[in-house]
XYZ file of C-alpha atoms in Angstrom:
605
model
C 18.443 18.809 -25.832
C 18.391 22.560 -25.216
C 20.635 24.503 -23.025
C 17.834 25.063 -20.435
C 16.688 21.242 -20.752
C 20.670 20.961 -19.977
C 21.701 23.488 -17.721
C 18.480 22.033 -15.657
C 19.663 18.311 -15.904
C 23.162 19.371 -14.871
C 21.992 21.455 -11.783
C 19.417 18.858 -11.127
C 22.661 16.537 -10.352
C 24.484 19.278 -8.961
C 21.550 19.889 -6.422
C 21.432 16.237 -4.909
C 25.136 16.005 -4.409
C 25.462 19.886 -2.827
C 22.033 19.128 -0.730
C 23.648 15.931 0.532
C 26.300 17.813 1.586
C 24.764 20.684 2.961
C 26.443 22.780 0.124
C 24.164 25.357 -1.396
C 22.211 24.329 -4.410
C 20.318 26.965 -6.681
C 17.881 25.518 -9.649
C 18.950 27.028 -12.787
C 15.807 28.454 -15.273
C 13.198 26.469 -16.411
C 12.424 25.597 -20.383
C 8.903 25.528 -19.556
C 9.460 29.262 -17.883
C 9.291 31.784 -20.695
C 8.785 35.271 -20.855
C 5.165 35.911 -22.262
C 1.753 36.570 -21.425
C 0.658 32.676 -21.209
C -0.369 32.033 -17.860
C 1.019 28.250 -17.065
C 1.108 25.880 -14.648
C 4.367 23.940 -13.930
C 4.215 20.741 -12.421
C 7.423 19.133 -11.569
C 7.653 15.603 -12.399
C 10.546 12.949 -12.596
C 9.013 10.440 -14.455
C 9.292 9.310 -17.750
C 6.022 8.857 -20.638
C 5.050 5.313 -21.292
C 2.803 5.770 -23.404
C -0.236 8.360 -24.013
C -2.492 5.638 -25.295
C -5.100 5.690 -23.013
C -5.770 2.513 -23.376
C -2.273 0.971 -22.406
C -0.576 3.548 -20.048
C 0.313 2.628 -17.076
C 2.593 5.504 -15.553
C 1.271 8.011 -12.757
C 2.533 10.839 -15.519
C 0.550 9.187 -18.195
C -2.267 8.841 -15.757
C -3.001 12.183 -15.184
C -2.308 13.268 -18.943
C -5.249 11.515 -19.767
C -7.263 12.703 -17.432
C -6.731 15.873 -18.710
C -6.831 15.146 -22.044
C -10.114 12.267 -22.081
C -13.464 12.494 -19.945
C -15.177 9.317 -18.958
C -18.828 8.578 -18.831
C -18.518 9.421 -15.061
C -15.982 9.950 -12.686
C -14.915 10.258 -9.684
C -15.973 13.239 -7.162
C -13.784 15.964 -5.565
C -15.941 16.227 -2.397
C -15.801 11.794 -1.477
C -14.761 9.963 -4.904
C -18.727 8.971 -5.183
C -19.492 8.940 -8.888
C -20.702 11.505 -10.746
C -21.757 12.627 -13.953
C -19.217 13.425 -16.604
C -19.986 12.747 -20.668
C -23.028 10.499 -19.235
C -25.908 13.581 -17.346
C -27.167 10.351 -16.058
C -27.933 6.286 -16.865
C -30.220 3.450 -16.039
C -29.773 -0.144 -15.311
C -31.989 -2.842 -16.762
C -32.189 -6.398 -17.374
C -30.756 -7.579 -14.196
C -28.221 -5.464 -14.379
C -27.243 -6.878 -17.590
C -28.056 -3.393 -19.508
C -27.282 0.014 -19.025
C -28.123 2.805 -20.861
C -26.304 6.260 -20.555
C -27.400 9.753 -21.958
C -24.547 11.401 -23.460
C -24.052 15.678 -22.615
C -25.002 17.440 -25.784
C -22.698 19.807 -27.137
C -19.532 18.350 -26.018
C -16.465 19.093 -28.458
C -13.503 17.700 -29.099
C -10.038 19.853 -29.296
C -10.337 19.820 -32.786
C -14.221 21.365 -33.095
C -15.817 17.952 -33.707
C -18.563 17.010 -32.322
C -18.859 14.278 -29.878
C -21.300 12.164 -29.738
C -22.815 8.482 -28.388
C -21.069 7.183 -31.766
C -17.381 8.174 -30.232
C -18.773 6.477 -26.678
C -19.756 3.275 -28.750
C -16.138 2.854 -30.715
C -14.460 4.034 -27.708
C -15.707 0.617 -25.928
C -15.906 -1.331 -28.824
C -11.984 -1.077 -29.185
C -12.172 -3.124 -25.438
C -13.790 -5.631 -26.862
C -13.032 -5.647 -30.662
C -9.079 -5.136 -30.778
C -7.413 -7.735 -29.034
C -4.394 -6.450 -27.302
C -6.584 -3.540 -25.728
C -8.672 -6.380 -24.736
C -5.836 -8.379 -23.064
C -4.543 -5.284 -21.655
C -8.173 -4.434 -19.307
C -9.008 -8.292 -19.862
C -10.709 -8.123 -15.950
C -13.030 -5.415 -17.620
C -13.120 -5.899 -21.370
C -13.889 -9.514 -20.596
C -17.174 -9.171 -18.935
C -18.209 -6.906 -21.942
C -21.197 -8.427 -24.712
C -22.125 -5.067 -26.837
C -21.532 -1.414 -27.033
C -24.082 0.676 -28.900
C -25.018 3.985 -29.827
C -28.882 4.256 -31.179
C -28.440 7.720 -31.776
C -26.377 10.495 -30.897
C -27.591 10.896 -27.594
C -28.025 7.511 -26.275
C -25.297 4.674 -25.567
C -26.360 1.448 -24.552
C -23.383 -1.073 -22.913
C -24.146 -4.714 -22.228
C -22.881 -7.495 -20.110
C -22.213 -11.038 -19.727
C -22.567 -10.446 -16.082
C -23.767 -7.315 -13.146
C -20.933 -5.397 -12.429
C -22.578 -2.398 -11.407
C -19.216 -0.985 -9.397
C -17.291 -1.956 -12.334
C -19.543 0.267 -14.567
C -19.415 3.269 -12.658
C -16.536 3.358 -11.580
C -14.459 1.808 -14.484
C -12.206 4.857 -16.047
C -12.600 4.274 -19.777
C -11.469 7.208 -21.380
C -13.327 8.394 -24.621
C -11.293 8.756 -28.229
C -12.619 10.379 -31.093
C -13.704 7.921 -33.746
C -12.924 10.044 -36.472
C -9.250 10.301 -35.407
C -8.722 6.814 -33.894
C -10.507 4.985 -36.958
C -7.552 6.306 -39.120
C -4.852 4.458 -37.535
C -4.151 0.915 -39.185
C -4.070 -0.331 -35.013
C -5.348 1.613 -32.393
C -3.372 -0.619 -30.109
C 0.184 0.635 -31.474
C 2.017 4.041 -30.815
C -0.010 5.651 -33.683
C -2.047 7.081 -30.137
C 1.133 8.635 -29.566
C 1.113 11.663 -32.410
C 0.515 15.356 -30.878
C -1.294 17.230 -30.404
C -3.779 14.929 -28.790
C -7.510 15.110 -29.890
C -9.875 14.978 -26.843
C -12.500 16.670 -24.664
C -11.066 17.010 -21.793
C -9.660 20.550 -20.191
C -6.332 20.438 -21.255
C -4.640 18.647 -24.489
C -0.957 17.024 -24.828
C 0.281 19.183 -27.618
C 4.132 18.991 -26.643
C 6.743 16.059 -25.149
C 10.309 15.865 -25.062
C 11.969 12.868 -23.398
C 12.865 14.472 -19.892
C 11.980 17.859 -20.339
C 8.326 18.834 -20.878
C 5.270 17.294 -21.005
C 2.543 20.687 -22.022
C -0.967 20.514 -21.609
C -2.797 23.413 -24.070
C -6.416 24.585 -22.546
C -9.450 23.687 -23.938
C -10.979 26.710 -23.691
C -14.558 24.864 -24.955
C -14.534 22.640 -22.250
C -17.980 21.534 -21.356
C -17.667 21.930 -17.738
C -16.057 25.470 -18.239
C -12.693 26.756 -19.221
C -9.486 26.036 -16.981
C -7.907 28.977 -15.410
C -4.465 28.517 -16.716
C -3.833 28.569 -20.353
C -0.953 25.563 -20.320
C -0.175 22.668 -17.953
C 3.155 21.885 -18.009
C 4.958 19.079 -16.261
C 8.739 19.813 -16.055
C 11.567 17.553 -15.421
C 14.267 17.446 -12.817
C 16.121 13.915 -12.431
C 16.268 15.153 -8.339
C 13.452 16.257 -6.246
C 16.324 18.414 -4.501
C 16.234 20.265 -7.640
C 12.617 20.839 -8.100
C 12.342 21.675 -4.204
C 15.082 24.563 -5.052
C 12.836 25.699 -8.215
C 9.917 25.672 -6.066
C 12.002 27.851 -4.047
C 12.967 30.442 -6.615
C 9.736 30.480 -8.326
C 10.506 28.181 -11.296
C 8.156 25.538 -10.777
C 4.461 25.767 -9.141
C 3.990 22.027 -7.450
C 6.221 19.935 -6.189
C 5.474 16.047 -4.959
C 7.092 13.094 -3.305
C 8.710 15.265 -1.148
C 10.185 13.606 2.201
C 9.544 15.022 5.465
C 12.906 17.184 5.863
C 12.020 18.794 2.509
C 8.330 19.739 3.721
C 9.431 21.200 6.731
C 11.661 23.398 5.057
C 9.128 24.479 2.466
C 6.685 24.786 5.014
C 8.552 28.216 6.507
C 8.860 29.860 3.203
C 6.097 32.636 2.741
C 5.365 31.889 -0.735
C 4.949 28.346 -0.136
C 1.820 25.891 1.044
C 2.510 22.651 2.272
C -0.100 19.892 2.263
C 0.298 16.569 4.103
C -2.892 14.487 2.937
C -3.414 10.638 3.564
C -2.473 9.111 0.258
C -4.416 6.034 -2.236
C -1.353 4.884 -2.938
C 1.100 2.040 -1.746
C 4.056 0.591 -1.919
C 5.298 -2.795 -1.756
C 7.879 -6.121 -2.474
C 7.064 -8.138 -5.413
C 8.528 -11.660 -4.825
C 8.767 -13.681 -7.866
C 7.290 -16.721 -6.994
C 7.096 -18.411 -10.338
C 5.830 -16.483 -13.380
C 4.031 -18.307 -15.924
C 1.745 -18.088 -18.747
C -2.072 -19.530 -19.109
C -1.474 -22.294 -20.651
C 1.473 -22.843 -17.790
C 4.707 -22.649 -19.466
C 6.971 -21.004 -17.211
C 9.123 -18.531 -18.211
C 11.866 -15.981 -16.127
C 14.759 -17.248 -13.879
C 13.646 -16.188 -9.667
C 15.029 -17.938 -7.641
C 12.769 -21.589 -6.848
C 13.107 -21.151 -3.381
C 10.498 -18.185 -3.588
C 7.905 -20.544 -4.811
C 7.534 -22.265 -1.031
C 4.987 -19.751 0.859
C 7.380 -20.658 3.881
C 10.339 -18.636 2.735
C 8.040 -15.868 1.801
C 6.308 -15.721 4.832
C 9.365 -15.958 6.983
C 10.608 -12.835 5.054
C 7.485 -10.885 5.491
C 7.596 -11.610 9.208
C 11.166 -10.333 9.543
C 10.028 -7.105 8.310
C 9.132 -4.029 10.838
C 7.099 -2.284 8.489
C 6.213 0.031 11.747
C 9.911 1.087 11.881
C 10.039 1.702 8.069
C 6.784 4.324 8.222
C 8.462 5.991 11.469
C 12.203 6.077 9.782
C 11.818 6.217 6.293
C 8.397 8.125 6.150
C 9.166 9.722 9.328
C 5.653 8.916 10.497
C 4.098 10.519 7.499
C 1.887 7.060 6.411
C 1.026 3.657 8.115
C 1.515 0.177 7.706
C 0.210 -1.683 4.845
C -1.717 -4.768 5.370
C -3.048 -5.325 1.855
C -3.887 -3.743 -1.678
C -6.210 -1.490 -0.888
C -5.598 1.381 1.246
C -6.999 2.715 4.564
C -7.901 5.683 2.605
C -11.149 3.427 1.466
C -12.102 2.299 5.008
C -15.134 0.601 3.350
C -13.009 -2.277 1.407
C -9.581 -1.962 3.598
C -8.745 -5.088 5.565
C -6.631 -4.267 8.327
C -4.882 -7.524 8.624
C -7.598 -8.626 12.060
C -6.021 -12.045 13.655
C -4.077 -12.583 10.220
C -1.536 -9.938 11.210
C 1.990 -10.548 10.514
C 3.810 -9.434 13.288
C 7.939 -8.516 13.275
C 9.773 -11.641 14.567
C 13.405 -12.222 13.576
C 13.422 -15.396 16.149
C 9.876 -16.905 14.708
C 11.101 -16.095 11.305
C 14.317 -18.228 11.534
C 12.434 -20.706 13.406
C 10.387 -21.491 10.036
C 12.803 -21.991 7.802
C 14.888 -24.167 10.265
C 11.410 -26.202 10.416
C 10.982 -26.392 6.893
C 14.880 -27.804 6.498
C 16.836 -24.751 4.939
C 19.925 -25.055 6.840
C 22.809 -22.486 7.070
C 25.765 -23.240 5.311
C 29.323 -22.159 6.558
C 29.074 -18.775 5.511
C 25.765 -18.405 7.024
C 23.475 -18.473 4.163
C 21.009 -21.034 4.158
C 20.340 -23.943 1.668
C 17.522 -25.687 -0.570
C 16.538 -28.961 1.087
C 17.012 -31.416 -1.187
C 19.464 -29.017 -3.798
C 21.797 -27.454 -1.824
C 20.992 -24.373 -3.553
C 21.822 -20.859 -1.746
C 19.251 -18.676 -1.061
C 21.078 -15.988 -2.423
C 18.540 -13.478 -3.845
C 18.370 -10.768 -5.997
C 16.994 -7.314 -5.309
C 16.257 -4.409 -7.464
C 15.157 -1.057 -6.660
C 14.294 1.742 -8.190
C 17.573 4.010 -8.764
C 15.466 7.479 -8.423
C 13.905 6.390 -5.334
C 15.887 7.507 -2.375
C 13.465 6.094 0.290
C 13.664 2.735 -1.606
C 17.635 3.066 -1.389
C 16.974 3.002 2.427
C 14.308 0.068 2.561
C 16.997 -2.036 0.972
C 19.217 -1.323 3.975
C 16.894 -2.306 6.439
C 15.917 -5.311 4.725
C 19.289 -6.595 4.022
C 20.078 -6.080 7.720
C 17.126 -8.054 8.766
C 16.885 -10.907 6.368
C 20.642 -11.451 6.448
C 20.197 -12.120 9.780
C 17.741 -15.381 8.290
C 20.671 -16.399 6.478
C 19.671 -14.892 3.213
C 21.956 -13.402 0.693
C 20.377 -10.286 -0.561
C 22.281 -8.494 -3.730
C 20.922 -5.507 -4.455
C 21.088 -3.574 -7.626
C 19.917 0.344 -8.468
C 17.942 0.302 -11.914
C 16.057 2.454 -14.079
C 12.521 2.579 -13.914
C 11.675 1.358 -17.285
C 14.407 -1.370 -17.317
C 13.103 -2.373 -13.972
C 9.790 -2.787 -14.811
C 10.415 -4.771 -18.414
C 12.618 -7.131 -16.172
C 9.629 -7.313 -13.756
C 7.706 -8.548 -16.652
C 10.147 -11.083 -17.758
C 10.405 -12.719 -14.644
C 13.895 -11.785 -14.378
C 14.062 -10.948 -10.842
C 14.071 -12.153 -7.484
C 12.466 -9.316 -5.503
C 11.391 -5.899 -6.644
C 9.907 -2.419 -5.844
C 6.235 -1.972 -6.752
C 3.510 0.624 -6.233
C 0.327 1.686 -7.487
C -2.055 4.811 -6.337
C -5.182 2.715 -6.012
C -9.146 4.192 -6.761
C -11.913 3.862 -4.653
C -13.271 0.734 -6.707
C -11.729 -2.468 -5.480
C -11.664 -4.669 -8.737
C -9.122 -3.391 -10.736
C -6.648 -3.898 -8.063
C -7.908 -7.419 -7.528
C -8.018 -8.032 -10.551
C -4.304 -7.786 -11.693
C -4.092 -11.261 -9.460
C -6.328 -13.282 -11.025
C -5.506 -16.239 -13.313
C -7.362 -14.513 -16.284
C -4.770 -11.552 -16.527
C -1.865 -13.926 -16.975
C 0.328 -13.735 -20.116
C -0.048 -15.565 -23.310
C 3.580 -14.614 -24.200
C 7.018 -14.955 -22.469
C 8.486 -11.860 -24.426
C 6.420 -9.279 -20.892
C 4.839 -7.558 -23.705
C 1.055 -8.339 -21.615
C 1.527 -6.307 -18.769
C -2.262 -7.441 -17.228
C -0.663 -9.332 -14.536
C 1.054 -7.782 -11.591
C 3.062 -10.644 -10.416
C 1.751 -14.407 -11.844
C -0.703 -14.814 -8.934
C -3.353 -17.273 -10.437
C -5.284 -19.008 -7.465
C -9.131 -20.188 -8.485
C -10.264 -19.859 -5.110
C -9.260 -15.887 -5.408
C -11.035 -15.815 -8.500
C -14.212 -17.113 -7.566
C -14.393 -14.702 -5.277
C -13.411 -12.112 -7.265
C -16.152 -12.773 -9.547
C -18.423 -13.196 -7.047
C -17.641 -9.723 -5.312
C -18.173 -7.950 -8.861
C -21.778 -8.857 -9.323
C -22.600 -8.636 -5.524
C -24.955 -5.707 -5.191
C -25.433 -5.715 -1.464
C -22.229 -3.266 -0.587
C -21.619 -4.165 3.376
C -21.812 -8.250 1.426
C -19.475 -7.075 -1.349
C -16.847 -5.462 1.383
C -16.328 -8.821 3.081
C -16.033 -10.890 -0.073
C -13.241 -8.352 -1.161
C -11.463 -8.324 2.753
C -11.637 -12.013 2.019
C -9.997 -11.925 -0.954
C -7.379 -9.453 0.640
C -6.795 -12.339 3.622
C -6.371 -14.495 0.876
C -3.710 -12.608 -1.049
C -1.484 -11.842 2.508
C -1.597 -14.742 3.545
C -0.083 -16.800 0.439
C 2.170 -13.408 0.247
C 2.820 -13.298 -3.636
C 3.255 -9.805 -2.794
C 4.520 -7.732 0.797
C 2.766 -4.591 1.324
C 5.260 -2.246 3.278
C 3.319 0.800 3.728
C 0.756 3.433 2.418
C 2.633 6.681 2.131
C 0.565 10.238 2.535
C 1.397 12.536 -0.348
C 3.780 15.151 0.731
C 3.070 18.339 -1.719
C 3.803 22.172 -1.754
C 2.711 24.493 -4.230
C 3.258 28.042 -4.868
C 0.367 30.089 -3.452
C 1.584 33.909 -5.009
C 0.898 31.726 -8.401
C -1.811 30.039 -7.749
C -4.992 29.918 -6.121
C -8.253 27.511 -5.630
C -7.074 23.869 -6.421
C -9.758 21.293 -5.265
C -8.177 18.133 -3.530
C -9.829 15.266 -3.463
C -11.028 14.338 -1.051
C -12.575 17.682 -0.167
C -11.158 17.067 3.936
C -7.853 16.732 4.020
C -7.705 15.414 0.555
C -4.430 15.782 -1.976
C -3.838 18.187 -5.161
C -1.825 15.677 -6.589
C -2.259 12.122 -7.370
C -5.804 12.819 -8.116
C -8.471 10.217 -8.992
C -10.596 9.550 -12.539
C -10.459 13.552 -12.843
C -7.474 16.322 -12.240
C -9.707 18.676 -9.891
C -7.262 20.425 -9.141
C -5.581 21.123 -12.399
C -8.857 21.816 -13.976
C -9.896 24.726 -10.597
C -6.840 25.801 -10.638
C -6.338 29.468 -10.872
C -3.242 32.296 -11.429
C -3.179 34.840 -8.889
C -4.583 37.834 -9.454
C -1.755 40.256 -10.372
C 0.766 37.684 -10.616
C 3.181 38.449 -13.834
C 5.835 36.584 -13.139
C 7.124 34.575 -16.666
C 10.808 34.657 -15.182
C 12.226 34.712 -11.804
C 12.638 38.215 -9.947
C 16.519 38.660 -9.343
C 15.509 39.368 -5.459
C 13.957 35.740 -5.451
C 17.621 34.773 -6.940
C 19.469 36.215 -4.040
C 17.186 34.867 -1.476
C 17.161 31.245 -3.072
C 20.570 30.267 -1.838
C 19.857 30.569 1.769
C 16.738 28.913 1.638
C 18.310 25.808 -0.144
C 20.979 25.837 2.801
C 17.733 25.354 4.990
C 16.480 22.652 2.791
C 19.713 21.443 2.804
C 20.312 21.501 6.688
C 16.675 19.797 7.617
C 18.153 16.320 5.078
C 20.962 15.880 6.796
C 19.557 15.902 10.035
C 16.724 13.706 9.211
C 19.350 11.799 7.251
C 21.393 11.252 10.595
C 18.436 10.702 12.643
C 17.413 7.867 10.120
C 20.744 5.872 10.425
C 20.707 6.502 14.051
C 17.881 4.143 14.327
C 18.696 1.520 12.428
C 22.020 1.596 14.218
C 20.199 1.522 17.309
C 18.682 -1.802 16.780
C 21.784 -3.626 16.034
């Protein structure tokens, strides 16, 4: 690691303690600041690379990287997220839907001065259906494809087994270069992985280092016209405290996942714009109900008593989810009801007569019904077994709001007699126990596009695992009901979209109600960016829409521009001197929304 990469990591520790304490905090230099005439764009970030096969990724990080780095046939708009053109200038549908036939752009380059043609289009989607772990990995998608063809260089003909127009359009399936990808022995492997990345889009990952940089070089060919900054560069802090500080002092451009106290601080610095946009993303308890494989073998260890919809459904109603938006979020999102957010009115279901409503004495009153009685210290048992329902609970150990949900929900379902342990873990370790069924109940979230399917889909019998090793990551949670999945297929060939709407609200009904999953709450994005550095980011939506967190394209990355006259590579020393009170500000604003928060909960005790 270098000394910046480590001086940064230190401070970035140094910043959450001192900020906790209302200590000053000051963020110390930035790798990815240097000294030249390159006009970058620093992201902060404090997430780890998966993987940047496009194909397999599954990260928000990894996400955007290739949207920067790959086009898609079409995307999604800045102005609404309707589709528009991107590699495709336009397409027809034939054969009852069972054919469709896109016109590639001419002239389109890769990074590396190849052309790209309908050829690259053709292997790109062959690889979904040819290659089977990239298969098994979009299985909802890949399985519905027959053929991918290119007649010429122009022309690129896709056909199905059945309609799926939404799917088609709206389907992100990023393009590789054939005559890059067709040298590696298995395009499914890491071999995706070597820099610099060879794509079309306007920016190229040509530099990572485990928790310090992730940069982005400009494609200065770019078919839609040349970004404004020469380099994209996400940089790490372990602490948003830390990044908020470097936002402060000029060493980062855009910050994210801010909490409220931090917003209103940034929001009074001159240099600073805040943006508070209703987010596509949410977040929510995975309860693991039994995972299993398709041909049924069950594999993991949860707990049995989540299997009985009873015990789940008693724990979802002893959840205010209205007290976590207006304490944890500090009113800055609403209550989640489903998958898909309220963001995409068309397809949300907003819970109608179904609603779960808070009810510590109805939630007890189920489980006493349904025979798990309290044993003498209080914790209830397994009819029949005698087993405790003692459960376990992991959270995400960067995630300070998380750290607080745990609280609340301990407090409440302890008072149902459950034992809840609780346990801090990595993200990465979290997610492979997720996987492996080695869990009770766990933190999820996904930032959700304005097609339906793909979110459906991850809870239908035909993503579940072959293997027990949680290599097949398809499957959110071992949901496999065929009712769901008639429906599901039925809503992806529906072409009537008010008819398609209800079939997916159904399937949303169907999903809350058997509560494999509890959605807490759909968080708005909470982002500041420096405005002396830059200037005329889209957000998406085009009212009241986000920079960050983008969908199918990075708008704003791409629009983004440096501000005229700007020449900052360092930080001025006057910014220095200033940065320390401002961080006391920053500083002040957490603890008192950090008291206000406890004050609360202690309230309703």
């Amino acid at each position: 690691m270098n000394p910046h990469a480590l001086m940064r990591r230190c401070l970035s520790a140094v910043a959450a303690l001192t900020l906790s304490a209302g200590a000053l905090a000051v963020a110390a230099p930035s790798a990815a600041a240097q000294e030249d005439d390159v006009d970058r764009l620093l992201i902060a970030t404090n997430q780890e690379v998966d993987t940047f096969n496009p194909f397999k990724s599954r990260y928000t990080l990894t996400y955007n990287t290739n949207m920067m780095s790959y086009d898609t046939l079409v995307r999604a708009g800045a102005e609404d997220y309707a589709p528009e053109a991107g590699l495709a200038t336009e397409w027809v549908e034939s054969n009852g839907g069972l054919t469709w036939t896109f016109t590639i752009r001419e002239g389109v380059k890769w990074s590396d001065g190849e052309a790209l043609t309908a050829k690259d289009v053709a292997y790109s989607y062959n690889l979904l259906i040819e290659n089977e772990a990239i298969r098994e990995w979009n299985i909802d998608f890949a399985g519905n494809l027959v053929s991918a063809e290119a007649p010429d260089d122009t022309t690129f003909v896709l056909t199905l087994a059945a309609p799926a127009p939404a799917e088609v359009l709206n389907r992100a399936v990023f393009i590789v270069p054939e005559h890059v990808w067709s040298t590696y022995p298995d395009p499914a492997a890491d071999d995706a992985n070597q820099l610099p990345l060879v794509g079309s889009g306007p920016f190229q990952v040509s530099e990572y280092k485990t928790d310090e940089i992730v940069r982005l070089e400009a494609n200065e060919d770019y078919w839609a016209g040349a970004p404004g900054f020469d380099e994209v560069v996400y940089d790490y802090y372990a602490e948003t405290d830390a990044a908020v500080a470097a936002l402060e002092a000029g060493e980062v451009d855009i910050v994210n996942g801010l909490n409220p106290a931090q917003l209103e601080a940034l929001e009074a610095q001159d240099h600073v714009t805040v943006n508070n946009a209703q987010g596509r993303r949410y977040v929510s308890l995975t309860l693991n109900h039994g995972t299993v494989t398709q041909d049924g073998t069950e594999f993991g260890n949860g707990h049995p008593a989540l299997k009985d919809p009873i015990v789940r459904t008693a724990m979802h109603t002893a959840i205010d989810k209205q007290a976590l938006v207006d304490t944890v979020l500090d009113g800055n999102g609403t209550p989640a009801t489903s998958l898909i957010p309220s963001i995409f009115e068309q397809w949300h279901w907003d819970g109608g007569d179904e609603l779960v409503e808070f009810d510590i004495d109805a939630a007890n009153q189920m489980l006493d019904e349904a025979g798990y009685v309290r044993g003498e210290d209080g914790v209830r048992t397994m009819p029949g077994t005698g087993e405790r329902l003692s459960f376990r609970f992991y959270h995400h150990a960067d995630e300070v709001n998380y750290a607080t949900i745990v609280e609340f929900l301990t407090e409440w379902w302890t008072e149902l007699g459950l034992e809840i342990k609780a346990e801090p873990i990595e993200q990465g370790t979290l997610n492979d126990l997720a996987y492996l069924g080695e869990f009770d109940i766990a933190f999820s979230g996904w930032g959700v596009g304005p097609n339906p399917t793909e979110q459906l889909g991850m809870h239908t019998c035909a993503v579940l695992p072959t293997l027990t090793d949680g290599s097949e990551r398809s499957s959110e949670n071992s949901y496999c009901n065929p009712e769901f999945d008639a429906l599901h297929e039925q809503q992806k060939v529906e072409s009537d979209p008010d008819a398609r709407a209800e079939i997916v609200k159904e399937q949303q009904q169907m999903l809350y109600t058997d509560a494999p999953v509890i959605w807490l709450y759909y968080q708005n994005v909470l982002e500041a960016y420096n405005h002396d550095r830059v200037t005329g980011m889209l957000t998406q939506p085009a009212e009241g829409g986000m920079i960050t967190g983008q969908e199918g394209f990075t708008w704003s990355y791409w629009s983004a521009q440096p501000v005229e006259g700007d020449e900052s590579g360092g930080v001025p020393v006057a910014v220095w001197i200033g940065v320390g009170a401002a961080v006391v500000v920053v500083a002040a604003a957490a603890v008192v929304f950090v008291l206000r928060r406890r004050k609360t909960a202690d309230e309703r005790e």
